[in-house]
Amino acid sequence: MTTALEKTSANASQAASREEAAALLPPVDVVENAAGITLFADLPGVPKEKLVVEVEGDTLTIAGEVQLDLPAGIESQHAEVSLPRYRRAFTLSKELDREKISAEFNHGVLKLIIPKVAFAQPRKIGIRIE
Amino acid sequence: MFYRSLFPRDLFAELDRLQRSIEQALDLSPSIRGSFRGGFPALNVGTTPQAVEIYAFAPGIDPAKLDVEIEKGVLTIAGERSSSLPTDDEKATVHMAERFAGRFRRVITLPDDVDTQAVSAKYRHGVLHIHVPRKEAAMPRRISIE
């Protein structure tokens, strides 16, 4: 009983740490053509080393932390960007090739190119003998 | 053409619209320049005893095409952002188009005690940071007692 409870709370804290605090949704453009999908996302204020693009299962997550060189003792008068982080997730469909996603990040704009799987490509199926 | 469902697809956009309508209805004397929110670029403004710091979140713009001007105590940020959406590819489908494209212009009133001759601006990671120092006379001073 206790172990089960501990397990749930451990799972919950794990989930909480992955979900983290509230974040802004970056605006995106998503365009599809025969070759694949191109995604543009606006992440102003995020340096390259604070940008995270990851694919876990079918979920593509884009996250970034804003770093502004704020002078000491600054008092906010007006804030339209009210949180210092962005996060947004998308569900990928099976024809998209997760292994070949390429990314560019320039002046706060992320460009992701997600190609489609080449179905024509011969695939080798490994046979395991038990 | 967008067919609206009984339950809105983009619930947060609908809530945002509702919130704006309520704000407009309740604010009997809004600023002459209207509601701040929702413009491009998004602006954050902060102050220190020495300066006013303005952060304009304008990603993906060539800094040479950004125009910052101060006239009569009003700071203007203007420029243009080109669209990333394809115009010539017939086989392309646009699934989402949320990013701003086109010409923009935003205006901020500056306080009276700033030195408009000493303004500096820099563009980094898609954020334009404008530093507007206060006049020497307006800065806090410690007065020694004899």
Coordinates of C-alpha atoms in Angstrom, one line a residue:
Chain A
M1 CA 0.0 0.0 0.0
T2 CA 2.6 2.5 1.0
T3 CA 4.9 1.5 -1.8
A4 CA 2.0 2.0 -4.2
L5 CA 1.4 5.5 -2.8
E6 CA 5.0 6.4 -2.9
K7 CA 5.1 5.2 -6.5
T8 CA 2.1 7.5 -7.4
S9 CA 3.6 10.5 -5.7
A10 CA 7.0 9.8 -7.3
N11 CA 5.2 9.6 -10.7
A12 CA 3.3 12.8 -10.0
S13 CA 6.4 14.7 -9.1
Q14 CA 8.1 13.4 -12.1
A15 CA 5.2 14.5 -14.3
A16 CA 5.2 17.9 -12.6
S17 CA 8.9 18.4 -13.2
R18 CA 8.5 17.5 -16.8
E19 CA 5.4 19.8 -17.2
E20 CA 7.2 22.5 -15.2
A21 CA 5.7 25.9 -14.6
A22 CA 3.3 27.9 -16.8
A23 CA 4.6 28.9 -20.1
L24 CA 3.6 31.0 -23.1
L25 CA 2.4 29.4 -26.3
P26 CA 4.7 30.6 -29.2
P27 CA 2.8 31.5 -32.4
V28 CA 3.6 29.1 -35.2
D29 CA 3.2 28.7 -39.0
V30 CA 2.9 25.2 -40.3
V31 CA 3.1 24.5 -44.0
E32 CA 3.0 21.1 -45.7
N33 CA 4.1 20.2 -49.1
A34 CA 5.0 16.9 -50.9
A35 CA 8.4 16.7 -49.2
G36 CA 7.2 17.2 -45.6
I37 CA 6.1 19.7 -43.0
T38 CA 7.9 23.0 -42.3
L39 CA 7.2 24.6 -38.9
F40 CA 8.2 28.2 -37.9
A41 CA 7.9 29.3 -34.3
D42 CA 8.5 32.7 -32.8
L43 CA 10.6 32.4 -29.6
P44 CA 12.0 35.9 -29.1
G45 CA 14.5 36.3 -26.3
V46 CA 15.6 32.6 -26.2
P47 CA 19.3 32.0 -26.7
K48 CA 20.3 29.0 -28.8
E49 CA 21.5 27.0 -25.7
K50 CA 18.2 27.5 -23.9
L51 CA 16.1 26.1 -26.8
V52 CA 14.8 22.5 -26.6
V53 CA 13.3 20.6 -29.5
E54 CA 12.5 17.0 -28.6
V55 CA 10.4 14.1 -30.0
E56 CA 9.1 11.6 -27.5
G57 CA 6.9 9.0 -29.1
D58 CA 4.5 10.9 -31.3
T59 CA 4.9 14.2 -29.5
L60 CA 7.1 17.0 -30.7
T61 CA 7.8 19.5 -28.0
I62 CA 9.3 23.0 -28.5
A63 CA 10.5 24.8 -25.4
G64 CA 12.7 27.7 -24.6
E65 CA 13.7 30.0 -21.8
V66 CA 13.8 33.8 -22.2
Q67 CA 17.0 35.5 -21.2
L68 CA 17.0 39.3 -21.2
D69 CA 19.9 41.3 -19.9
L70 CA 17.8 43.1 -17.3
P71 CA 19.6 45.8 -15.3
A72 CA 19.6 45.4 -11.5
G73 CA 16.7 46.9 -9.7
I74 CA 14.4 47.1 -12.7
E75 CA 10.7 47.5 -12.0
S76 CA 8.2 46.3 -14.5
Q77 CA 5.8 49.0 -15.8
H78 CA 4.1 47.1 -18.5
A79 CA 4.5 43.5 -19.6
E80 CA 3.0 41.8 -22.6
V81 CA 5.5 38.9 -22.4
S82 CA 4.5 37.9 -18.9
L83 CA 6.3 34.6 -18.5
P84 CA 10.0 33.9 -19.1
R85 CA 9.5 30.6 -21.0
Y86 CA 7.7 29.2 -24.0
R87 CA 6.4 25.7 -24.5
R88 CA 4.2 24.0 -27.2
A89 CA 3.7 20.5 -28.2
F90 CA 2.4 18.9 -31.4
T91 CA 1.4 15.4 -32.2
L92 CA 3.2 13.9 -35.2
S93 CA 1.5 11.6 -37.6
K94 CA 3.1 8.3 -38.7
E95 CA 4.3 9.4 -42.2
L96 CA 6.6 11.9 -40.7
D97 CA 10.2 10.9 -40.2
R98 CA 11.2 11.7 -36.6
E99 CA 14.8 10.8 -37.3
K100 CA 15.4 13.3 -40.0
I101 CA 14.0 16.5 -38.4
S102 CA 16.3 19.4 -39.0
A103 CA 16.3 22.7 -37.2
E104 CA 17.5 26.3 -37.7
F105 CA 17.3 29.0 -35.1
N106 CA 17.9 32.6 -36.1
H107 CA 16.9 35.9 -34.4
G108 CA 14.4 34.1 -32.2
V109 CA 12.7 32.2 -35.1
L110 CA 12.8 28.5 -35.1
K111 CA 12.5 26.7 -38.4
L112 CA 11.9 22.9 -38.3
I113 CA 11.8 20.8 -41.4
I114 CA 10.1 17.4 -40.8
P115 CA 10.4 15.3 -43.9
K116 CA 8.0 12.5 -44.8
V117 CA 9.2 8.9 -44.6
A118 CA 10.3 7.5 -47.9
F119 CA 7.9 4.6 -48.2
A120 CA 9.5 3.5 -51.4
Q121 CA 12.7 2.9 -49.6
P122 CA 13.5 -0.8 -49.2
R123 CA 13.4 -1.7 -45.6
K124 CA 15.2 -4.6 -44.0
I125 CA 13.3 -6.5 -41.4
G126 CA 15.4 -8.1 -38.8
I127 CA 14.4 -11.6 -37.7
R128 CA 15.1 -12.6 -34.2
I129 CA 15.6 -16.3 -33.6
E130 CA 14.7 -17.5 -30.1
Chain B
M1 CA -14.3 29.6 -44.5
F2 CA -14.4 28.6 -40.9
Y3 CA -17.4 26.6 -39.6
R4 CA -17.8 27.4 -35.9
S5 CA -18.7 24.4 -33.8
L6 CA -20.9 24.5 -30.7
F7 CA -17.8 24.1 -28.6
P8 CA -15.1 26.4 -30.0
R9 CA -12.1 24.6 -31.4
D10 CA -9.7 27.2 -30.1
L11 CA -11.1 27.7 -26.6
F12 CA -8.2 29.9 -25.4
A13 CA -8.6 32.3 -28.3
E14 CA -12.3 32.6 -27.6
L15 CA -11.6 33.3 -23.9
D16 CA -9.1 35.9 -24.9
R17 CA -11.6 37.6 -27.1
L18 CA -14.2 37.5 -24.4
Q19 CA -11.7 39.0 -21.9
R20 CA -10.9 41.8 -24.3
S21 CA -14.5 42.6 -24.8
I22 CA -15.1 42.7 -21.1
E23 CA -12.0 44.9 -20.6
Q24 CA -13.2 47.3 -23.3
A25 CA -16.7 47.4 -21.8
L26 CA -15.6 48.1 -18.2
D27 CA -12.8 50.5 -18.9
L28 CA -14.7 53.7 -19.2
S29 CA -11.8 55.9 -20.1
P30 CA -9.2 53.8 -21.9
S31 CA -5.9 55.2 -23.1
I32 CA -6.2 57.3 -26.3
R33 CA -3.9 54.8 -28.0
G34 CA -6.3 52.0 -27.1
S35 CA -5.6 48.7 -25.5
F36 CA -1.9 47.7 -25.5
R37 CA -2.3 44.0 -25.8
G38 CA -2.1 42.0 -29.0
G39 CA 0.1 44.3 -31.1
F40 CA 3.3 43.4 -32.8
P41 CA 5.9 43.5 -31.5
A42 CA 4.9 42.7 -27.9
L43 CA 6.4 45.2 -25.6
N44 CA 7.8 45.0 -22.0
V45 CA 8.7 48.2 -20.3
G46 CA 10.6 48.5 -17.1
T47 CA 12.2 51.4 -15.2
T48 CA 15.2 51.9 -13.0
P49 CA 16.2 55.1 -11.2
Q50 CA 18.7 55.7 -14.0
A51 CA 16.8 54.7 -17.2
V52 CA 13.7 53.4 -18.9
E53 CA 14.3 50.0 -20.5
I54 CA 12.0 48.9 -23.4
Y55 CA 12.1 45.4 -24.8
A56 CA 10.3 44.8 -28.1
F57 CA 9.8 41.1 -28.9
A58 CA 10.3 41.2 -32.7
P59 CA 11.8 37.9 -33.8
G60 CA 13.0 37.2 -37.3
I61 CA 13.7 40.8 -38.5
D62 CA 16.8 42.1 -40.2
P63 CA 18.0 44.8 -37.7
A64 CA 18.7 47.1 -40.6
K65 CA 15.0 47.1 -41.4
L66 CA 14.0 48.1 -37.8
D67 CA 13.3 51.8 -37.4
V68 CA 13.4 53.5 -34.0
E69 CA 12.5 57.1 -33.7
I70 CA 11.9 59.6 -30.9
E71 CA 9.9 62.7 -31.6
K72 CA 8.2 65.0 -29.1
G73 CA 8.6 62.6 -26.3
V74 CA 7.1 59.7 -28.2
L75 CA 9.1 56.6 -29.2
T76 CA 8.1 54.8 -32.3
I77 CA 9.2 51.3 -33.3
A78 CA 8.4 50.5 -36.9
G79 CA 9.4 47.9 -39.5
E80 CA 8.3 45.1 -41.7
R81 CA 8.3 41.4 -41.3
S82 CA 8.1 39.2 -44.3
S83 CA 5.8 36.2 -44.3
S84 CA 7.2 32.7 -44.2
L85 CA 4.2 31.3 -45.9
P86 CA 4.6 30.1 -49.5
T87 CA 3.0 32.1 -52.2
D88 CA 4.1 30.3 -55.4
D89 CA 3.9 26.6 -54.3
E90 CA 0.5 25.3 -55.5
K91 CA 0.9 22.1 -53.7
A92 CA 1.6 23.6 -50.3
T93 CA -1.1 23.5 -47.6
V94 CA -1.0 26.0 -44.8
H95 CA -2.2 24.3 -41.6
M96 CA -1.5 27.0 -39.1
A97 CA -0.7 30.7 -39.7
E98 CA -0.4 32.5 -36.4
R99 CA 2.8 34.5 -36.8
F100 CA 2.6 38.2 -37.6
A101 CA 3.6 39.3 -41.1
G102 CA 3.5 42.7 -42.7
R103 CA 4.3 46.3 -41.7
F104 CA 4.1 47.2 -38.0
R105 CA 4.4 50.4 -35.9
R106 CA 4.1 50.8 -32.2
V107 CA 4.3 54.0 -30.2
I108 CA 5.2 54.5 -26.5
T109 CA 5.0 57.8 -24.5
L110 CA 8.3 58.4 -22.7
P111 CA 8.5 60.2 -19.3
D112 CA 9.5 63.8 -19.3
D113 CA 12.8 63.3 -17.4
V114 CA 14.6 61.2 -20.1
D115 CA 17.6 62.2 -22.2
T116 CA 16.5 61.5 -25.8
Q117 CA 20.1 62.3 -27.1
A118 CA 21.6 59.3 -25.3
V119 CA 19.2 56.5 -26.3
S120 CA 20.8 53.3 -27.4
A121 CA 19.3 50.2 -29.0
K122 CA 20.4 46.7 -29.7
Y123 CA 18.9 43.6 -31.3
R124 CA 19.6 40.2 -29.7
H125 CA 17.9 36.8 -30.0
G126 CA 15.0 38.5 -31.7
V127 CA 14.4 41.1 -29.0
L128 CA 15.0 44.8 -29.6
H129 CA 16.3 46.4 -26.3
I130 CA 16.0 50.2 -26.2
H131 CA 17.8 51.9 -23.3
V132 CA 16.6 55.4 -22.6
P133 CA 18.6 57.0 -19.8
R134 CA 17.1 59.7 -17.5
K135 CA 18.5 63.2 -17.5
E136 CA 21.5 63.8 -15.2
A137 CA 19.4 66.1 -13.1
A138 CA 16.6 63.5 -12.6
M139 CA 18.9 60.8 -11.3
P140 CA 18.8 60.1 -7.6
R141 CA 21.5 61.9 -5.6
R142 CA 22.7 61.6 -2.1
I143 CA 23.0 64.9 -0.4
S144 CA 25.7 65.2 2.1
I145 CA 24.9 67.0 5.4
E146 CA 27.5 69.4 6.6

